[in-house]
C-alpha cells in the first residue's frame, strides 16, 4: 500500500467514523485489502470487523459486495452507513422484485459504495444477469462460519457463494469475517472460498475486561435478581431468557421486586415496539432488556456492562458471541451464566426434538406451498408473509413441530425464513393519477391534502403498477405524523376514498422457496441427522465449559484453537482458587500437613476432622497436588514425604 492510500484511509477513518487511529488488527486487514490480497478476519464480537470492509469501500474504486445471512443486521448497518453519508443499500427477500431490480441498476451506475446481499440472492436469474455489469472490487463474507458444517450456524447457501461468483472470482479480492471459528471451521472457510494465500488477521479470543462467571443453582430466579441488583449499579445490562414467556415473566419480576425499568424483547412484540426498545437501550435510556437471542445482532453499543444468560446457549460459539456484547468499550464487564443440571437434559431433548421426522418435514413443506398457491414446478419471486398459527392448522401439527420443521427447511436451504425485518408500509394506488391529483387540489381538508400529496410523491409511479414498500419510519417522517396517524390516514384513503390499498410488513415473518416446488423433498436420513449430531457435540463442549474447574477463559480460547494460554486470574474459578490459596497459605497448610503426615485420609474424613466444606477441602488438596506436596492412593490423600504407601 502506497503512502497516499494509507493517508486516504486514515482521513476516511476520521471523516466518516470520527476516529484518529485504527483499532488493533484493523490497519493490517485494510492494508491487505488495498493491496488486493485475500483476507480472513477473526475478530471477537465488538472487535470492529465491519470497518475492515466498510472503510476500503470509500477509498477505492468499484463496489464492495457484503454477503450477510441476517436481514436485521443488513438493514441496521446500511442505516448506520447512510447516516455517515456513505452510499449503501441492501437486497434481500424483504423488498419487492421491482425494488431489487432498481437497486441493482443503481449499483451498475456507480451509485453505491457498498451493496449488502443475502447469499440466496446470488442464485437468482436477475443477479446472474446483472453480475457482469457490476464493477465489483471486493467480496466480503460476513458470518463466514456459516460456510462450515462444523460452524454453529451452518447454512447450505453459503457453500454456493464461490460457485455463484466464479465468473468474477479471479478479478476481485475476497474477505471472510467471523467472530467464532474453531481451527476446523477456518480450514473449511478457506477451502470452500478458495482463498489464495490469505492474510489471516486474528485478535485472539481473550477479552481481558470480561469476568466470566457461571452460577449453578436450582433457584435461578433468585440468583438472577441478586445479580441484577448488584450489576445495575455498573450500567445497562442485557438478559438472554430463551423464550417469550421467560422474557415477559422475568421483565415483570425485575420491575416489581427491584424497581428497575425493564422491557422484554421478542418476536411477539410489534415491530415498531421492538425497534423503539432497541433504540432506547442503545441510547442508554433503558437500563435493562430481557430478550430472546435475536436481540443484539448488528447493534453497536459499546458500554453494556453485564450480560446474564438465564437460559444456557447450546454452543460455546453462540455463548461467546452473545456474552461478548458486554464490555465492547474495554471497560470491566460481567458475563454471567445461570445454570441448573436439568438445563442440559432439556437442551439435549430440544436438539433431538428440533429435527422432525422426514414425513413431518414433507407435510409442513406441502402445507406451506399450498398456502402460497404454488403448484409443483412453480417458483417464488419475492417473499410472502407467513402465519405460523395458520400453517400449523393446515399441516395438522403443533406450532412447536411446525416451527421446528420450518427451521430445518431454512437450515437446509430449501426455504428462506426472515423473522426480524424493519417495519415497512406498502401502497398500491388503484385510482388513476389524474383523479388523485384532482382530489388533492379540491380537498378542503388541509391535513388530508398534504398527507395524500406527500404519499403520492414518496411512492411515485411504481405504486400504480404494484404494491410498493418503503420503510415505515421513513414514510412517517415524511408525512410528519405519529405512527398511528399513518395507518389511520391510509385506512381512510383505502376504505372511504377507495383510491389505494395498503399493507404493513413486519408483523409476521416472511418466507420464500429458494427453488421450484418439489413433489417430494430430496433429503436423505444422513443429511438430516448429520447436523443434529454436530449440535449435540457442541452441547458437550458447552457442558465442559460449565463444569470445568479450570480457568474459563483458557477453556474458551483453547476451544477456538489458541495454545499456550495462561489463566486469566479473574473468572470465578480463578478467583475461587486464589481465595482457596490464601486461606490455605494462612491457616490450612499446617492443619492439612499434620493430618496427612499421620496417615492417608479421604475427603469425608478431612471434612469431619476440620469441620470444613467439601469444596474447601477439595480446593486445598488440588493446590497441594499441583505443588507436589500431596499424592493420591486410590481415594486416600497422602502427604508426599510421609512413609505410607
XYZ file of C-alpha atoms in Angstrom:
645
model
C 0.000 0.000 0.000
C 1.496 3.331 -1.012
C 1.740 6.243 1.389
C -1.042 8.182 -0.332
C -3.535 5.326 0.105
C -2.662 4.903 3.783
C -3.172 8.630 4.269
C -6.527 8.435 2.485
C -7.615 5.523 4.676
C -6.770 7.461 7.850
C -8.518 10.560 6.532
C -11.620 8.490 5.752
C -11.495 6.972 9.252
C -11.537 10.463 10.745
C -14.054 11.912 8.266
C -16.721 9.191 8.382
C -16.196 7.487 11.743
C -14.582 10.238 13.804
C -11.618 8.090 14.915
C -7.983 9.196 14.802
C -6.459 5.726 14.929
C -7.374 2.194 13.933
C -8.175 -0.484 16.489
C -5.891 -3.463 16.864
C -5.754 -5.545 13.678
C -7.853 -3.223 11.502
C -4.967 -1.470 9.757
C -3.342 -4.815 8.905
C -6.581 -6.017 7.286
C -7.141 -2.773 5.369
C -3.503 -2.841 4.234
C -4.049 -6.311 2.764
C -7.349 -5.340 1.085
C -5.850 -2.262 -0.543
C -3.072 -4.476 -1.885
C -5.842 -6.707 -3.302
C -4.907 -9.651 -1.100
C -7.453 -12.196 0.103
C -8.038 -11.878 3.861
C -9.541 -13.830 6.735
C -10.594 -11.694 9.689
C -11.002 -13.400 13.071
C -12.085 -10.688 15.489
C -14.189 -11.228 18.620
C -17.666 -9.714 18.917
C -17.249 -5.958 19.101
C -13.747 -6.161 17.631
C -14.502 -3.864 14.693
C -14.917 -6.371 11.840
C -17.345 -4.305 9.753
C -14.916 -1.372 9.425
C -12.482 -3.744 7.675
C -14.648 -3.784 4.535
C -16.594 -0.544 5.011
C -13.566 1.734 5.051
C -11.849 0.306 1.916
C -15.137 0.773 0.054
C -14.907 4.573 0.388
C -11.221 4.921 -0.584
C -11.158 2.555 -3.572
C -12.910 2.487 -6.926
C -15.633 -0.054 -7.505
C -18.302 -1.747 -5.442
C -17.950 -3.756 -2.231
C -20.469 -6.590 -2.024
C -21.149 -7.709 1.549
C -22.803 -11.104 1.919
C -24.701 -11.478 5.184
C -27.277 -14.005 6.403
C -29.090 -11.587 8.716
C -31.719 -9.240 7.312
C -31.848 -7.209 10.527
C -28.074 -6.763 10.513
C -28.061 -5.662 6.859
C -30.717 -3.048 7.474
C -29.026 -1.807 10.635
C -25.596 -1.431 9.012
C -26.973 0.240 5.879
C -28.816 2.756 8.065
C -25.641 3.495 10.045
C -23.624 3.956 6.830
C -26.235 6.246 5.290
C -26.199 8.304 8.499
C -22.442 8.752 7.898
C -23.114 9.855 4.296
C -21.719 6.612 2.873
C -23.776 5.319 -0.063
C -25.002 1.808 0.764
C -28.054 -0.348 0.184
C -29.210 -3.962 0.541
C -31.126 -6.521 -1.494
C -32.960 -9.429 0.071
C -36.376 -11.057 0.081
C -37.926 -8.406 2.338
C -38.164 -5.972 -0.600
C -40.116 -6.262 -3.838
C -38.623 -7.605 -7.075
C -39.030 -4.141 -8.618
C -37.011 -2.605 -5.792
C -34.285 -5.255 -6.125
C -34.030 -4.547 -9.841
C -33.893 -0.779 -9.289
C -31.144 -1.074 -6.670
C -29.076 -3.283 -8.977
C -29.456 -0.706 -11.770
C -28.291 1.986 -9.327
C -25.327 -0.209 -8.341
C -24.431 -0.689 -12.006
C -24.438 3.103 -12.401
C -21.987 3.533 -9.514
C -24.425 4.999 -7.003
C -23.295 2.827 -4.070
C -20.036 2.110 -2.292
C -21.479 -0.985 -0.580
C -24.189 -3.440 -1.552
C -25.385 -5.867 1.135
C -26.809 -9.088 -0.181
C -28.303 -12.319 1.184
C -26.402 -15.427 -0.033
C -29.583 -16.853 -1.612
C -29.803 -13.771 -3.853
C -26.659 -14.834 -5.756
C -28.547 -17.781 -7.296
C -31.298 -15.676 -8.898
C -31.575 -15.099 -12.642
C -31.636 -11.326 -12.114
C -28.398 -11.316 -10.093
C -26.605 -13.534 -12.613
C -27.736 -11.235 -15.447
C -26.524 -8.098 -13.642
C -23.271 -9.577 -12.260
C -21.084 -8.914 -15.371
C -22.241 -5.271 -15.413
C -21.279 -4.538 -11.783
C -17.847 -3.047 -11.102
C -17.128 -5.233 -8.056
C -13.817 -4.724 -6.276
C -14.274 -6.671 -3.013
C -16.469 -9.567 -1.864
C -16.816 -9.556 1.944
C -18.470 -12.603 3.513
C -19.741 -11.768 6.991
C -20.537 -14.548 9.491
C -18.251 -16.755 7.386
C -18.559 -19.659 9.857
C -21.940 -20.330 8.187
C -19.932 -21.958 5.364
C -18.847 -24.828 7.560
C -20.940 -27.775 8.663
C -18.834 -27.603 11.843
C -19.899 -23.994 12.376
C -22.623 -23.287 14.904
C -24.900 -21.752 12.273
C -24.266 -23.747 9.089
C -26.206 -22.572 6.027
C -26.002 -24.552 2.760
C -26.471 -21.372 0.702
C -23.082 -20.161 1.992
C -21.328 -23.070 0.276
C -22.737 -21.841 -3.044
C -21.221 -18.345 -2.768
C -17.976 -19.131 -4.587
C -19.652 -21.103 -7.434
C -22.219 -18.317 -7.925
C -19.429 -15.720 -8.266
C -16.989 -17.896 -10.223
C -17.166 -15.669 -13.317
C -15.590 -12.741 -11.404
C -13.698 -14.712 -8.726
C -10.227 -14.060 -10.129
C -10.740 -10.332 -10.645
C -11.893 -9.400 -7.134
C -10.480 -9.543 -3.614
C -12.127 -11.848 -1.085
C -12.604 -11.283 2.621
C -14.072 -13.761 5.128
C -15.047 -12.454 8.568
C -16.171 -14.258 11.717
C -16.067 -13.887 15.484
C -16.381 -17.598 16.209
C -14.273 -20.067 14.236
C -12.562 -23.193 15.525
C -9.493 -24.445 13.566
C -11.684 -26.915 11.613
C -14.075 -24.129 10.626
C -11.234 -21.843 9.488
C -9.871 -24.573 7.224
C -13.332 -25.203 5.813
C -13.820 -21.470 5.096
C -10.500 -21.170 3.293
C -11.024 -24.305 1.207
C -14.620 -23.580 0.249
C -13.959 -19.966 -0.769
C -10.663 -20.980 -2.439
C -8.875 -18.075 -0.774
C -5.471 -17.569 -2.341
C -2.712 -17.394 0.315
C -4.936 -15.260 2.523
C -3.639 -12.794 5.065
C -5.098 -14.136 8.326
C -5.565 -11.460 10.992
C -6.720 -12.743 14.381
C -7.119 -10.656 17.510
C -7.402 -13.805 19.549
C -10.297 -14.719 21.752
C -9.173 -13.181 25.013
C -11.383 -10.453 26.435
C -9.346 -9.344 29.472
C -12.045 -6.941 30.657
C -14.708 -9.685 30.882
C -15.153 -11.512 34.187
C -16.534 -14.885 33.084
C -18.829 -16.407 35.694
C -21.056 -19.491 35.968
C -23.542 -19.848 38.817
C -25.081 -23.276 39.377
C -28.347 -23.178 41.331
C -31.857 -24.580 41.325
C -33.029 -21.083 42.379
C -32.251 -19.308 39.116
C -34.845 -16.557 39.566
C -33.470 -15.560 42.946
C -29.865 -15.651 41.717
C -30.841 -13.585 38.683
C -32.483 -10.913 40.850
C -29.432 -10.774 43.138
C -27.114 -10.441 40.131
C -29.208 -7.670 38.554
C -29.402 -5.779 41.855
C -25.597 -5.774 42.113
C -24.795 -5.263 38.433
C -27.339 -2.490 37.812
C -25.045 -0.045 39.614
C -22.383 -0.600 36.938
C -24.550 0.418 33.951
C -27.021 -1.001 31.433
C -27.477 -4.733 31.001
C -28.961 -7.477 28.906
C -30.572 -10.780 29.924
C -30.985 -13.635 27.446
C -34.045 -15.503 28.672
C -34.589 -18.051 25.890
C -38.380 -17.982 25.472
C -41.017 -15.293 25.045
C -42.689 -16.403 28.256
C -39.436 -16.114 30.216
C -38.846 -12.653 28.741
C -42.235 -11.400 29.889
C -42.153 -13.029 33.333
C -38.581 -12.033 34.226
C -39.054 -8.482 32.970
C -42.157 -8.106 35.143
C -40.443 -9.673 38.170
C -37.413 -7.357 37.935
C -39.583 -4.258 37.721
C -41.815 -5.287 40.624
C -39.133 -6.551 43.000
C -36.171 -4.310 42.128
C -37.876 -1.227 40.695
C -35.507 -1.219 37.702
C -37.092 -0.153 34.409
C -37.000 -3.242 32.203
C -38.508 -4.189 28.827
C -38.995 -7.606 27.231
C -37.959 -8.108 23.596
C -39.130 -10.993 21.398
C -40.841 -11.795 18.094
C -44.298 -11.491 19.669
C -43.820 -7.738 20.086
C -44.966 -5.280 17.437
C -42.045 -4.428 15.093
C -42.301 -0.737 15.991
C -42.160 -1.564 19.698
C -39.099 -3.790 19.186
C -37.308 -1.046 17.315
C -38.166 1.533 19.984
C -36.947 -0.755 22.807
C -33.706 -1.401 20.970
C -33.151 2.296 20.308
C -33.813 3.315 23.920
C -31.372 0.668 25.154
C -28.671 1.698 22.677
C -29.052 5.359 23.685
C -28.768 4.470 27.377
C -32.368 5.452 28.201
C -33.423 1.920 29.135
C -31.346 0.194 31.859
C -32.217 -3.415 31.058
C -33.691 -5.584 28.304
C -34.789 -9.208 28.775
C -34.647 -10.758 25.317
C -34.594 -13.798 23.105
C -31.313 -14.449 21.300
C -32.265 -12.301 18.282
C -31.581 -9.143 20.296
C -28.164 -7.617 19.790
C -27.447 -8.723 16.211
C -25.709 -5.851 14.486
C -26.314 -3.464 17.388
C -23.412 -1.120 18.010
C -23.397 -0.464 21.771
C -20.042 -0.279 23.477
C -20.980 0.232 27.121
C -23.195 -2.736 28.019
C -21.844 -3.610 31.462
C -23.368 -7.042 32.044
C -24.951 -9.909 30.093
C -26.833 -12.591 32.023
C -27.831 -15.869 30.401
C -30.919 -17.121 32.195
C -31.082 -19.943 29.652
C -27.949 -21.745 28.525
C -26.974 -21.405 24.817
C -26.424 -24.723 23.057
C -22.935 -23.954 21.745
C -19.855 -22.186 23.005
C -19.800 -20.108 19.808
C -23.281 -18.737 20.490
C -22.442 -18.100 24.145
C -19.169 -16.323 23.357
C -20.883 -14.146 20.749
C -23.812 -13.170 22.991
C -21.831 -12.756 26.217
C -19.275 -10.756 24.233
C -21.813 -7.976 23.769
C -20.750 -6.852 27.229
C -17.797 -4.514 27.593
C -17.088 -3.745 23.959
C -15.516 -0.467 25.127
C -12.807 -2.383 27.019
C -14.136 -1.473 30.458
C -14.730 -4.099 33.152
C -17.941 -6.042 32.437
C -19.657 -9.186 33.604
C -20.991 -12.134 31.572
C -22.905 -14.476 33.910
C -24.368 -17.863 33.011
C -27.078 -19.215 35.308
C -27.309 -22.992 35.250
C -29.040 -25.960 36.792
C -28.352 -29.634 35.895
C -31.750 -30.147 34.248
C -30.790 -27.459 31.671
C -28.512 -29.961 29.927
C -31.176 -32.668 29.726
C -33.684 -30.146 28.364
C -31.159 -28.849 25.810
C -30.333 -32.339 24.548
C -34.030 -33.187 24.232
C -34.745 -29.940 22.371
C -31.937 -30.568 19.889
C -33.234 -34.074 19.212
C -36.840 -32.875 19.039
C -35.905 -29.966 16.769
C -35.299 -32.401 13.920
C -38.731 -33.646 12.887
C -39.212 -36.897 11.014
C -38.793 -36.743 7.255
C -42.560 -37.307 6.791
C -43.310 -34.334 9.057
C -40.971 -32.115 7.031
C -42.720 -33.159 3.813
C -46.154 -32.418 5.277
C -45.178 -28.943 6.526
C -43.468 -28.224 3.190
C -46.600 -29.270 1.255
C -48.862 -27.227 3.556
C -46.594 -24.206 3.101
C -46.571 -24.490 -0.695
C -50.343 -24.983 -0.772
C -50.882 -21.904 1.411
C -48.739 -19.926 -1.069
C -50.755 -21.325 -4.035
C -47.611 -22.860 -5.555
C -48.005 -25.783 -7.939
C -45.241 -28.367 -8.409
C -42.533 -26.770 -10.558
C -43.575 -23.188 -9.650
C -41.094 -20.643 -8.286
C -41.432 -17.618 -5.991
C -40.065 -14.207 -6.966
C -40.495 -12.445 -3.636
C -41.028 -13.495 -0.036
C -44.556 -13.715 1.336
C -45.870 -13.270 4.856
C -46.360 -16.426 6.884
C -48.691 -17.130 9.798
C -47.244 -19.984 11.864
C -50.662 -20.433 13.523
C -52.477 -20.933 10.209
C -49.723 -23.146 8.793
C -49.823 -25.355 11.919
C -53.565 -25.881 11.487
C -53.153 -26.617 7.801
C -50.382 -29.158 8.408
C -52.167 -30.693 11.399
C -49.184 -30.298 13.738
C -48.467 -28.347 16.890
C -46.804 -24.955 16.498
C -43.621 -26.435 18.025
C -43.308 -29.145 15.350
C -44.267 -26.727 12.569
C -41.712 -24.169 13.763
C -39.019 -26.872 14.035
C -39.786 -28.100 10.523
C -39.536 -24.553 9.111
C -36.210 -24.029 10.880
C -34.820 -27.273 9.408
C -36.092 -26.382 5.916
C -34.436 -22.975 6.331
C -31.214 -24.543 7.560
C -31.118 -26.979 4.626
C -31.506 -24.143 2.130
C -34.964 -25.208 0.893
C -36.708 -22.051 2.121
C -35.576 -18.651 3.352
C -37.226 -17.649 6.610
C -36.941 -13.964 7.530
C -38.008 -13.261 11.098
C -36.757 -9.808 12.050
C -37.259 -7.075 9.493
C -37.568 -3.317 9.673
C -41.303 -2.420 9.571
C -42.359 -1.406 6.062
C -45.538 0.021 4.604
C -46.810 -0.860 1.128
C -49.079 1.314 -1.031
C -50.788 0.405 -4.331
C -52.787 3.206 -5.968
C -55.919 1.752 -7.610
C -57.325 5.068 -8.875
C -55.573 6.807 -11.789
C -53.070 9.578 -11.220
C -55.241 12.383 -12.652
C -58.129 11.509 -10.338
C -55.833 11.563 -7.303
C -54.305 14.908 -8.303
C -57.786 16.342 -8.715
C -58.740 15.002 -5.277
C -55.674 16.731 -3.802
C -56.414 20.073 -5.443
C -60.109 20.087 -4.462
C -59.766 18.807 -0.909
C -60.847 21.340 1.722
C -59.112 19.366 4.470
C -55.578 20.810 4.577
C -54.139 17.888 6.583
C -55.642 15.282 4.258
C -54.483 17.191 1.165
C -50.901 17.379 2.475
C -50.990 13.717 3.563
C -52.099 12.467 0.126
C -49.741 14.763 -1.794
C -46.744 13.569 0.275
C -47.834 9.955 -0.188
C -48.022 10.363 -3.960
C -44.584 11.961 -4.156
C -42.916 9.346 -1.938
C -44.366 6.205 -3.526
C -44.272 7.530 -7.087
C -45.304 5.911 -10.348
C -44.315 2.358 -9.444
C -47.105 2.225 -6.843
C -49.691 2.490 -9.651
C -48.449 -0.809 -11.138
C -47.977 -2.852 -7.932
C -47.735 -2.674 -4.156
C -44.589 -0.659 -3.405
C -42.976 -0.922 0.032
C -40.982 1.757 1.883
C -39.543 1.764 5.411
C -42.337 2.710 7.797
C -40.193 5.192 9.770
C -39.125 6.931 6.555
C -42.760 7.347 5.443
C -43.856 8.521 8.903
C -41.043 11.086 8.966
C -42.004 12.465 5.540
C -45.689 12.634 6.490
C -44.694 14.268 9.795
C -47.384 12.420 11.791
C -47.481 9.768 14.518
C -47.216 6.028 13.621
C -50.883 5.584 14.496
C -51.872 8.524 12.279
C -50.079 6.957 9.275
C -52.224 3.821 9.476
C -55.414 5.738 10.253
C -54.864 8.032 7.262
C -54.183 5.116 4.934
C -57.254 3.311 6.273
C -59.447 6.300 5.336
C -57.936 6.512 1.824
C -58.462 2.764 1.380
C -61.949 2.251 2.881
C -63.651 5.631 2.385
C -62.000 7.174 -0.701
C -61.128 3.782 -2.258
C -58.118 5.187 -4.130
C -55.460 2.840 -2.771
C -54.691 -0.389 -0.962
C -52.071 -0.540 1.779
C -50.286 -3.302 3.644
C -47.984 -3.374 6.687
C -44.995 -5.691 6.784
C -43.013 -6.666 9.841
C -45.811 -8.123 11.966
C -45.322 -11.623 10.540
C -42.200 -13.468 9.366
C -41.551 -13.713 5.625
C -40.897 -16.939 3.756
C -39.602 -17.718 0.279
C -38.974 -21.004 -1.531
C -35.426 -20.900 -2.851
C -36.099 -23.428 -5.614
C -39.161 -24.501 -7.583
C -41.682 -26.575 -5.648
C -40.750 -30.250 -5.485
C -43.329 -33.046 -5.344
C -41.033 -34.965 -2.974
C -38.254 -33.375 -0.882
C -34.863 -34.757 -1.855
C -33.477 -35.328 1.623
C -31.556 -38.313 2.960
C -31.689 -39.513 6.555
C -27.915 -38.998 6.791
C -28.296 -35.376 5.683
C -30.932 -34.754 8.344
C -29.010 -36.423 11.180
C -25.537 -35.077 10.416
C -26.146 -31.542 11.614
C -28.156 -32.719 14.614
C -25.152 -34.802 15.726
C -22.859 -31.799 15.281
C -25.149 -29.756 17.527
C -25.103 -32.481 20.182
C -21.287 -32.488 20.068
C -21.246 -28.721 20.530
C -23.564 -29.099 23.516
C -20.934 -31.397 25.079
C -18.345 -28.609 24.804
C -20.833 -26.191 26.389
C -21.256 -28.652 29.247
C -17.472 -28.834 29.562
C -17.288 -25.041 29.918
C -19.896 -25.089 32.680
C -18.317 -27.955 34.585
C -14.629 -27.069 34.208
C -12.764 -26.355 37.426
C -10.023 -24.581 35.487
C -9.884 -21.069 34.070
C -12.944 -20.354 31.953
C -11.117 -18.027 29.580
C -8.494 -20.731 28.978
C -11.291 -23.190 28.130
C -12.850 -20.754 25.626
C -9.575 -19.816 23.958
C -8.398 -23.397 23.657
C -11.748 -24.359 22.128
C -11.142 -21.741 19.429
C -7.687 -23.134 18.729
C -5.343 -20.998 20.818
C -2.459 -22.669 22.616
C -0.105 -21.726 25.463
C -2.897 -19.774 27.149
C -2.365 -18.637 30.711
C -5.194 -18.454 33.296
C -6.976 -15.088 33.263
C -6.886 -14.677 37.047
C -10.307 -13.044 37.244
C -13.001 -15.577 36.234
C -14.963 -17.251 39.032
C -12.745 -20.351 39.029
C -9.509 -18.356 39.086
C -10.766 -16.118 41.898
C -12.054 -19.112 43.844
C -8.684 -20.808 43.520
C -6.873 -17.677 44.606
C -9.167 -17.385 47.597
C -8.518 -21.027 48.404
C -4.769 -20.469 48.187
C -4.915 -17.526 50.562
C -6.953 -19.474 53.079
C -4.644 -22.388 52.650
C -1.429 -20.421 52.969
C -2.714 -18.557 56.015
C -4.028 -21.366 58.141
C -4.799 -24.575 56.266
C -1.252 -25.658 55.377
C -0.323 -26.750 58.859
C -3.673 -28.473 59.504
C -3.561 -30.491 56.268
C 0.119 -31.341 56.691
C -0.339 -32.550 60.286
C -3.406 -34.629 59.376
C -1.885 -36.302 56.317
C 1.546 -36.830 57.863
C -0.101 -39.181 60.349
C -1.606 -41.278 57.549
C -3.763 -41.148 54.431
C -7.185 -39.578 54.724
C -10.256 -39.429 52.490
C -12.077 -36.181 51.727
C -15.049 -37.036 54.018
C -12.595 -37.802 56.853
C -10.906 -34.395 56.481
C -14.293 -32.633 56.285
C -15.338 -34.199 59.590
C -11.947 -33.601 61.234
C -11.764 -29.873 60.406
C -15.466 -29.040 60.035
C -14.727 -27.657 56.569
C -16.956 -27.792 53.488
C -16.179 -30.412 50.854
C -15.384 -27.608 48.401
C -12.779 -26.077 50.754
C -11.080 -29.436 51.307
C -11.047 -30.256 47.574
C -9.581 -26.881 46.608
C -6.883 -27.146 49.259
C -5.965 -30.668 48.156
C -5.950 -29.640 44.464
C -3.480 -26.894 45.245
C -1.246 -29.278 47.225
C -1.298 -31.889 44.465
C -0.182 -29.268 41.916
C 2.603 -28.271 44.302
C 3.545 -31.979 44.554
C 3.149 -31.911 48.344
C 0.281 -34.400 48.323
C -0.247 -37.601 46.342
C -3.334 -39.771 45.878
C -3.545 -43.504 46.541
C -6.984 -44.743 45.482
C -9.319 -42.414 47.460
C -6.788 -41.524 50.162
C -4.704 -38.365 50.125
C -1.156 -38.766 51.496
C 1.495 -36.204 52.428
C 4.276 -36.676 49.861
C 7.058 -37.035 52.449
C 5.194 -39.495 54.663
C 6.247 -43.124 54.776
C 2.788 -44.530 53.908
C 2.475 -46.190 50.502
